[in-house]
CSV table of C-alpha atoms and ligand atoms in Angstrom, one decimal:
chain,number,residue,atom,x,y,z
A,1100,MET,CA,20.1,4.2,26.1
A,1101,SER,CA,19.0,6.8,28.6
A,1102,LEU,CA,18.6,10.5,28.0
A,1103,VAL,CA,18.6,13.1,30.8
A,1104,VAL,CA,17.1,16.6,30.3
A,1105,VAL,CA,17.6,19.6,32.5
A,1106,GLY,CA,15.4,22.6,31.9
A,1107,SER,CA,12.3,24.5,32.9
A,1108,ILE,CA,9.2,22.8,34.1
A,1109,ALA,CA,6.5,25.4,33.9
A,1110,PHE,CA,3.0,26.6,33.9
A,1111,ASP,CA,2.4,28.6,30.7
A,1112,ALA,CA,-0.3,31.2,29.9
A,1113,VAL,CA,-0.5,31.5,26.1
A,1114,LYS,CA,-2.6,33.5,23.7
A,1115,THR,CA,-2.5,33.1,19.9
A,1116,PRO,CA,-4.8,34.4,17.2
A,1117,PHE,CA,-6.6,31.0,17.5
A,1118,GLY,CA,-7.3,30.7,21.2
A,1119,GLU,CA,-5.8,31.0,24.6
A,1120,ARG,CA,-5.0,29.0,27.8
A,1121,GLU,CA,-4.5,30.6,31.2
A,1122,ARG,CA,-2.6,27.8,32.8
A,1123,MET,CA,-1.2,24.8,31.1
A,1124,LEU,CA,1.7,22.4,31.6
A,1125,GLY,CA,4.8,23.6,29.7
A,1126,GLY,CA,8.5,24.3,30.1
A,1127,SER,CA,11.4,23.5,27.9
A,1128,ALA,CA,12.2,20.2,29.7
A,1129,VAL,CA,8.6,19.0,29.6
A,1130,HIS,CA,8.1,19.6,25.9
A,1131,PHE,CA,11.5,18.0,25.2
A,1132,SER,CA,10.9,14.9,27.4
A,1133,LEU,CA,7.5,14.1,26.0
A,1134,ALA,CA,8.9,14.2,22.4
A,1135,ALA,CA,12.0,12.2,23.2
A,1136,SER,CA,9.9,9.6,25.1
A,1137,PHE,CA,8.8,8.0,21.8
A,1138,PHE,CA,12.4,6.8,21.1
A,1139,THR,CA,14.3,6.2,24.4
A,1140,ASP,CA,14.2,6.3,28.2
A,1141,VAL,CA,14.0,9.8,29.4
A,1142,ARG,CA,14.7,11.3,32.9
A,1143,VAL,CA,13.7,14.9,33.6
A,1144,VAL,CA,15.6,17.1,36.1
A,1145,GLY,CA,14.2,20.4,37.3
A,1146,PRO,CA,12.4,22.1,40.2
A,1147,VAL,CA,8.7,22.5,40.8
A,1148,GLY,CA,6.6,24.1,43.5
A,1149,ASP,CA,3.9,22.5,45.5
A,1150,ASP,CA,1.4,23.8,43.0
A,1151,PHE,CA,2.7,21.1,40.6
A,1152,GLY,CA,0.1,18.4,41.1
A,1153,ASP,CA,-0.6,14.8,40.3
A,1154,ASP,CA,-2.2,15.7,37.0
A,1155,GLU,CA,1.0,17.3,35.8
A,1156,TYR,CA,3.2,14.4,36.9
A,1157,ALA,CA,0.7,12.1,35.2
A,1158,VAL,CA,1.2,13.7,31.8
A,1159,LEU,CA,4.9,12.8,32.0
A,1160,GLN,CA,4.5,9.5,33.6
A,1161,LYS,CA,1.9,8.3,31.1
A,1162,ARG,CA,4.6,8.7,28.4
A,1163,GLY,CA,7.0,6.7,30.6
A,1164,VAL,CA,9.2,9.7,31.5
A,1165,ASN,CA,11.1,9.1,34.8
A,1166,THR,CA,10.2,12.0,37.2
A,1167,ASP,CA,12.3,10.8,40.2
A,1168,ASP,CA,14.7,13.7,39.6
A,1169,ILE,CA,12.0,16.4,39.7
A,1170,GLU,CA,12.7,18.4,42.9
A,1171,ARG,CA,9.5,19.5,44.6
A,1172,VAL,CA,10.0,22.5,46.8
A,1173,GLU,CA,7.4,22.8,49.5
A,1174,GLY,CA,5.9,26.3,49.7
A,1175,GLY,CA,7.5,27.2,46.4
A,1176,LYS,CA,5.8,28.2,43.1
A,1177,THR,CA,6.5,26.5,39.8
A,1178,PHE,CA,8.1,28.6,37.0
A,1179,PHE,CA,5.5,30.6,35.2
A,1180,TRP,CA,5.7,32.0,31.7
A,1181,ARG,CA,3.2,34.2,29.9
A,1182,GLY,CA,3.5,34.8,26.2
A,1183,ASP,CA,1.5,35.6,23.1
A,1184,TYR,CA,1.8,35.5,19.3
A,1185,GLU,CA,0.4,37.6,16.5
A,1186,TYR,CA,-0.3,36.2,13.1
A,1187,ASP,CA,3.4,35.7,12.7
A,1188,LEU,CA,3.6,32.6,14.8
A,1189,ASN,CA,7.3,32.4,14.5
A,1190,THR,CA,7.8,35.1,17.1
A,1191,ALA,CA,6.8,34.7,20.8
A,1192,HIS,CA,6.3,37.9,22.8
A,1193,THR,CA,7.1,37.3,26.5
A,1194,ARG,CA,4.7,39.2,28.7
A,1195,ASP,CA,5.7,37.8,32.1
A,1196,THR,CA,8.2,35.5,33.6
A,1197,GLN,CA,8.0,34.4,37.3
A,1198,LEU,CA,11.0,32.3,38.2
A,1199,GLY,CA,9.5,30.9,41.4
A,1200,VAL,CA,11.5,27.9,42.5
A,1201,PHE,CA,13.9,28.5,39.6
A,1202,GLY,CA,15.3,31.5,41.5
A,1203,GLU,CA,17.2,29.3,43.9
A,1204,PHE,CA,17.5,26.2,41.8
A,1205,GLN,CA,20.8,24.3,42.3
A,1206,PRO,CA,20.7,21.2,40.2
A,1207,LYS,CA,21.4,18.0,42.1
A,1208,LEU,CA,21.8,15.1,39.7
A,1209,SER,CA,21.1,11.6,41.0
A,1210,ASP,CA,23.7,8.9,40.3
A,1211,GLU,CA,21.5,7.6,37.5
A,1212,ALA,CA,21.3,11.0,35.9
A,1213,LYS,CA,25.1,11.5,36.2
A,1214,GLN,CA,25.7,8.2,34.5
A,1215,ALA,CA,23.3,8.7,31.5
A,1216,ASP,CA,24.9,8.5,28.1
A,1217,TYR,CA,22.9,11.4,26.7
A,1218,LEU,CA,22.3,14.8,28.1
A,1219,PHE,CA,20.1,17.7,26.9
A,1220,LEU,CA,20.6,21.1,28.4
A,1221,ALA,CA,17.2,22.7,27.6
A,1222,ASN,CA,16.6,26.4,27.9
A,1223,ILE,CA,17.6,27.7,31.4
A,1224,VAL,CA,20.2,30.2,32.7
A,1225,PRO,CA,23.5,29.3,31.0
A,1226,GLN,CA,25.5,29.1,34.2
A,1227,LEU,CA,23.3,26.2,35.3
A,1228,GLN,CA,23.8,24.5,31.9
A,1229,SER,CA,27.6,24.6,32.4
A,1230,GLN,CA,27.3,23.3,35.9
A,1231,VAL,CA,25.1,20.4,34.9
A,1232,ARG,CA,27.3,19.5,32.0
A,1233,GLU,CA,30.3,19.2,34.4
A,1234,GLU,CA,28.3,17.1,36.9
A,1235,ALA,CA,27.0,14.7,34.2
A,1236,ASN,CA,30.3,13.1,33.7
A,1237,GLY,CA,28.8,9.9,32.1
A,1238,ALA,CA,27.4,11.9,29.1
A,1239,ARG,CA,28.9,11.0,25.8
A,1240,LEU,CA,26.7,13.2,23.7
A,1241,VAL,CA,25.3,16.5,24.8
A,1242,GLY,CA,22.9,18.9,23.2
A,1243,LEU,CA,21.9,22.5,24.2
A,1244,ASP,CA,19.2,24.9,23.5
A,1245,SER,CA,18.9,28.6,24.6
A,1246,MET,CA,17.0,31.8,23.8
A,1247,ASN,CA,17.4,35.4,22.9
A,1248,LEU,CA,17.2,36.5,26.6
A,1249,TRP,CA,20.5,34.7,27.5
A,1250,ILE,CA,22.2,35.7,24.2
A,1251,GLU,CA,21.5,39.3,25.0
A,1252,ASN,CA,22.1,39.3,28.8
A,1253,GLU,CA,24.5,36.4,29.4
A,1254,HIS,CA,26.6,36.1,26.3
A,1255,ASP,CA,29.8,35.0,27.9
A,1256,ALA,CA,28.3,32.4,30.2
A,1257,LEU,CA,26.3,31.0,27.2
A,1258,ALA,CA,29.5,30.9,25.1
A,1259,GLU,CA,31.1,28.9,27.8
A,1260,ALA,CA,28.2,26.4,28.0
A,1261,ILE,CA,28.1,26.1,24.2
A,1262,GLY,CA,31.8,25.3,24.1
A,1263,LYS,CA,31.1,22.2,26.2
A,1264,VAL,CA,28.4,20.5,24.0
A,1265,ASP,CA,28.2,18.5,20.8
A,1266,ILE,CA,25.0,19.8,19.3
A,1267,LEU,CA,23.6,23.3,19.4
A,1268,PHE,CA,19.9,24.0,18.7
A,1269,LEU,CA,19.0,27.6,18.2
A,1270,ASN,CA,16.6,29.6,16.0
A,1271,ASP,CA,18.4,30.9,12.9
A,1272,ALA,CA,18.0,34.5,14.1
A,1273,GLU,CA,19.6,33.4,17.4
A,1274,VAL,CA,22.5,31.7,15.7
A,1275,ARG,CA,23.2,35.0,13.9
A,1276,MET,CA,22.7,37.1,17.0
A,1277,PHE,CA,24.9,34.8,19.1
A,1278,ALA,CA,27.7,34.8,16.5
A,1279,LYS,CA,27.3,38.5,15.8
A,1280,GLU,CA,27.3,37.6,12.1
A,1281,PRO,CA,24.4,38.3,9.8
A,1282,ASN,CA,25.1,35.4,7.3
A,1283,LEU,CA,23.7,32.2,8.7
A,1284,VAL,CA,26.3,29.9,7.1
A,1285,ARG,CA,29.2,32.0,8.4
A,1286,ALA,CA,27.5,32.3,11.8
A,1287,ALA,CA,27.0,28.5,12.1
A,1288,ARG,CA,30.6,27.8,11.1
A,1289,SER,CA,31.9,30.3,13.6
A,1290,VAL,CA,29.9,28.7,16.4
A,1291,MET,CA,31.2,25.3,15.3
A,1292,ALA,CA,34.7,26.5,15.7
A,1293,THR,CA,34.1,27.0,19.4
A,1294,GLY,CA,33.0,23.4,20.1
A,1295,PRO,CA,29.8,21.9,18.8
A,1296,GLY,CA,30.3,19.6,15.9
A,1297,VAL,CA,26.7,20.0,14.9
A,1298,VAL,CA,24.5,23.2,14.7
A,1299,VAL,CA,20.8,23.0,14.1
A,1300,ALA,CA,19.3,26.3,13.0
A,1301,LYS,CA,15.5,26.1,13.5
A,1302,GLN,CA,13.5,28.2,11.1
A,1303,GLY,CA,9.9,27.9,12.5
A,1304,GLU,CA,7.3,27.3,9.8
A,1305,TYR,CA,10.1,27.1,7.2
A,1306,GLY,CA,11.8,24.1,8.7
A,1307,ALA,CA,15.3,23.6,9.9
A,1308,ALA,CA,18.9,23.6,8.7
A,1309,LEU,CA,21.7,21.3,9.9
A,1310,PHE,CA,25.4,22.1,9.8
A,1311,VAL,CA,27.9,19.3,10.4
A,1312,GLY,CA,31.6,19.7,9.5
A,1313,ASP,CA,31.5,21.3,6.0
A,1314,ARG,CA,28.2,19.7,5.2
A,1315,PHE,CA,24.7,21.1,5.1
A,1316,PHE,CA,21.2,19.6,5.2
A,1317,SER,CA,17.9,21.5,5.0
A,1318,LEU,CA,14.4,20.2,5.7
A,1319,PRO,CA,11.1,22.1,5.2
A,1320,ALA,CA,8.5,22.0,8.0
A,1321,PHE,CA,5.7,19.5,7.5
A,1322,PRO,CA,2.9,21.5,5.7
A,1323,LEU,CA,0.0,21.9,8.2
A,1324,GLU,CA,-3.5,23.4,7.6
A,1325,THR,CA,-4.0,24.0,11.3
A,1326,VAL,CA,-1.5,25.6,13.6
A,1327,MET,CA,-2.9,26.6,17.0
A,1328,ASP,CA,0.1,27.3,19.3
A,1329,PRO,CA,3.8,27.1,18.4
A,1330,THR,CA,4.9,27.1,22.1
A,1331,GLY,CA,7.3,24.2,22.7
A,1332,ALA,CA,7.9,23.5,19.0
A,1333,GLY,CA,11.7,24.1,19.4
A,1334,ASP,CA,11.9,21.8,22.4
A,1335,SER,CA,9.8,19.1,20.7
A,1336,PHE,CA,12.0,19.3,17.7
A,1337,ALA,CA,15.1,18.8,19.9
A,1338,GLY,CA,13.4,16.0,21.8
A,1339,GLY,CA,12.6,14.1,18.6
A,1340,PHE,CA,16.1,14.7,17.3
A,1341,MET,CA,18.0,13.8,20.5
A,1342,GLY,CA,15.6,10.9,21.3
A,1343,TYR,CA,16.1,9.4,17.9
A,1344,LEU,CA,19.9,9.7,18.1
A,1345,ALA,CA,20.0,8.2,21.6
A,1346,SER,CA,18.1,5.2,20.3
A,1347,ARG,CA,20.8,4.7,17.7
A,1348,GLY,CA,23.9,4.8,19.9
A,1349,PRO,CA,26.7,7.3,20.2
A,1350,ASP,CA,28.2,6.6,16.7
A,1351,ALA,CA,25.1,8.1,15.1
A,1352,LEU,CA,26.5,11.6,15.6
A,1353,ALA,CA,29.1,10.8,13.0
A,1354,ASP,CA,26.7,9.3,10.5
A,1355,ASN,CA,25.1,11.8,8.1
A,1356,THR,CA,22.1,9.6,7.3
A,1357,GLU,CA,21.3,9.2,11.0
A,1358,LEU,CA,21.5,13.0,11.5
A,1359,ARG,CA,19.1,13.5,8.6
A,1360,ARG,CA,16.7,11.0,10.1
A,1361,ALA,CA,17.0,12.8,13.4
A,1362,MET,CA,16.1,16.1,11.7
A,1363,THR,CA,13.1,14.4,10.2
A,1364,TYR,CA,11.8,13.0,13.4
A,1365,GLY,CA,12.4,16.3,15.1
A,1366,SER,CA,10.4,18.1,12.5
A,1367,VAL,CA,7.6,15.5,12.6
A,1368,ILE,CA,7.1,15.8,16.4
A,1369,ALA,CA,7.3,19.6,16.3
A,1370,SER,CA,4.5,19.5,13.6
A,1371,PHE,CA,2.2,17.6,15.9
A,1372,ASN,CA,3.1,19.9,18.9
A,1373,VAL,CA,1.9,23.0,17.1
A,1374,GLU,CA,-1.5,21.6,16.0
A,1375,GLU,CA,-2.9,22.1,19.5
A,1376,PHE,CA,-2.1,24.1,22.7
A,1377,GLY,CA,0.8,23.2,24.9
A,1378,THR,CA,1.4,19.5,25.4
A,1379,GLU,CA,-2.2,18.6,24.4
A,1380,ARG,CA,-1.4,16.9,21.1
A,1381,VAL,CA,1.9,15.3,21.9
A,1382,ALA,CA,0.6,13.8,25.2
A,1383,ARG,CA,-1.8,11.6,23.2
A,1384,LEU,CA,0.4,11.0,20.1
A,1385,THR,CA,1.2,7.5,19.0
A,1386,ARG,CA,4.4,6.1,17.5
A,1387,ARG,CA,2.3,5.0,14.5
A,1388,GLU,CA,1.2,8.5,13.8
A,1389,ILE,CA,4.8,9.7,14.0
A,1390,ASP,CA,5.9,7.0,11.6
A,1391,GLU,CA,3.2,7.8,9.1
A,1392,ARG,CA,4.0,11.5,9.0
A,1393,TYR,CA,7.7,10.6,8.8
A,1394,SER,CA,7.1,8.6,5.6
A,1395,GLU,CA,5.0,11.4,4.2
A,1396,LEU,CA,7.6,14.0,4.9
A,1397,ARG,CA,10.2,11.7,3.3
A,1398,ARG,CA,8.1,11.4,0.2
A,1399,MET,CA,7.5,15.1,0.0
A,1400,THR,CA,11.2,16.0,0.2
A,1401,SER,CA,12.6,13.3,-2.1
A,1402,LEU,CA,13.9,14.4,-5.4
A,1403,GLY,CA,12.9,11.0,-7.0
A,1404,GLU,CA,14.3,10.3,-10.4
A,1405,ILE,CA,16.3,13.1,-11.9
A,1406,SER,CA,16.5,12.9,-15.7
B,2064,AMP,P1,10.0,27.0,22.7
B,2064,AMP,O1,10.2,25.5,22.3
B,2064,AMP,O2,11.1,27.8,22.4
B,2064,AMP,O3,8.6,27.5,22.2
B,2064,AMP,O4,9.9,27.0,24.3
B,2064,AMP,C1,8.7,27.1,25.0
B,2064,AMP,C2,8.8,26.9,26.5
B,2064,AMP,O5,9.9,27.7,27.1
B,2064,AMP,C3,7.6,27.4,27.3
B,2064,AMP,O6,6.9,26.2,27.7
B,2064,AMP,C4,8.1,28.1,28.5
B,2064,AMP,O7,7.7,27.6,29.7
B,2064,AMP,C5,9.6,28.0,28.4
B,2064,AMP,N1,10.3,29.3,28.7
B,2064,AMP,C6,10.0,30.5,28.4
B,2064,AMP,N2,10.9,31.4,28.9
B,2064,AMP,C7,11.8,30.7,29.5
B,2064,AMP,C8,13.0,31.0,30.3
B,2064,AMP,N3,13.4,32.3,30.4
B,2064,AMP,N4,13.8,30.0,30.8
B,2064,AMP,C9,13.4,28.7,30.6
B,2064,AMP,N5,12.2,28.4,30.0
B,2064,AMP,C10,11.5,29.3,29.4
């Protein structure tokens, strides 16, 4: 089953207490597609400038990601994001954003992209998310991620986009901020009343919580001794989650066990992502490593025998 992702394709400059990189491959759609590529066919849609070279394409193509729908704008510059983190790695501080080719981006989906069964609207301006959702008329299951910037500046447009999707991924603070409700459970339920049947509230190093109907599932993050750079953790989580669901067929959305497995795969891939900078670790990850960590996380979170 094929999965299309529309979002940012970027160069990131990132500084954490453990090191820094001046220019590395990043972007919401890039982190998402690398993670999802372990489970299903992935096609990435987004613009790049002519500074986006063969080495960057190669990272995606080596993982089998279809790059035919990447639009290369001659004379344009690829989206650039600069951010840093203090010892609290859960909070990214944005220092610079240069839209470059994103400024005039009008998504044009190929026929293959329009017909894909699964769609992920990664973090971009919400008006574009809505537009893509409407164009992708073949999509039977749609996920969406966003960020505080759009919650603060484009609340109505974001609400419209969220109303059109099945699964919403946000940080827990963002769920509260979007719903204007300080209690996470109430906030998630109020968002669900507007459309998405599933809300995933990401909680950084503390894990993630899943709301579906009147049910709830919570999973801690995999305990790591080394965390270098959390950039892309949210997108890797969503990529693992959506990629796994896509590999199980559209009925998986109604199956609580499948949703729990999707949470676990999301968490596992995010845990690899943060061990090194940018896409470095996930680019050379193997399915075997994923499955080993999945089993470990399962063991760690199992109640076992209750007497
Ligand atoms: P996250 O998974 O939330 O850590 O997302 C990290 C990625 O988001 C980085 O690789 C950035 O390139 C990208 N990003 C940062 N700001 C924006 C923005 N305003 N729109 C789209 N993507 C962004």
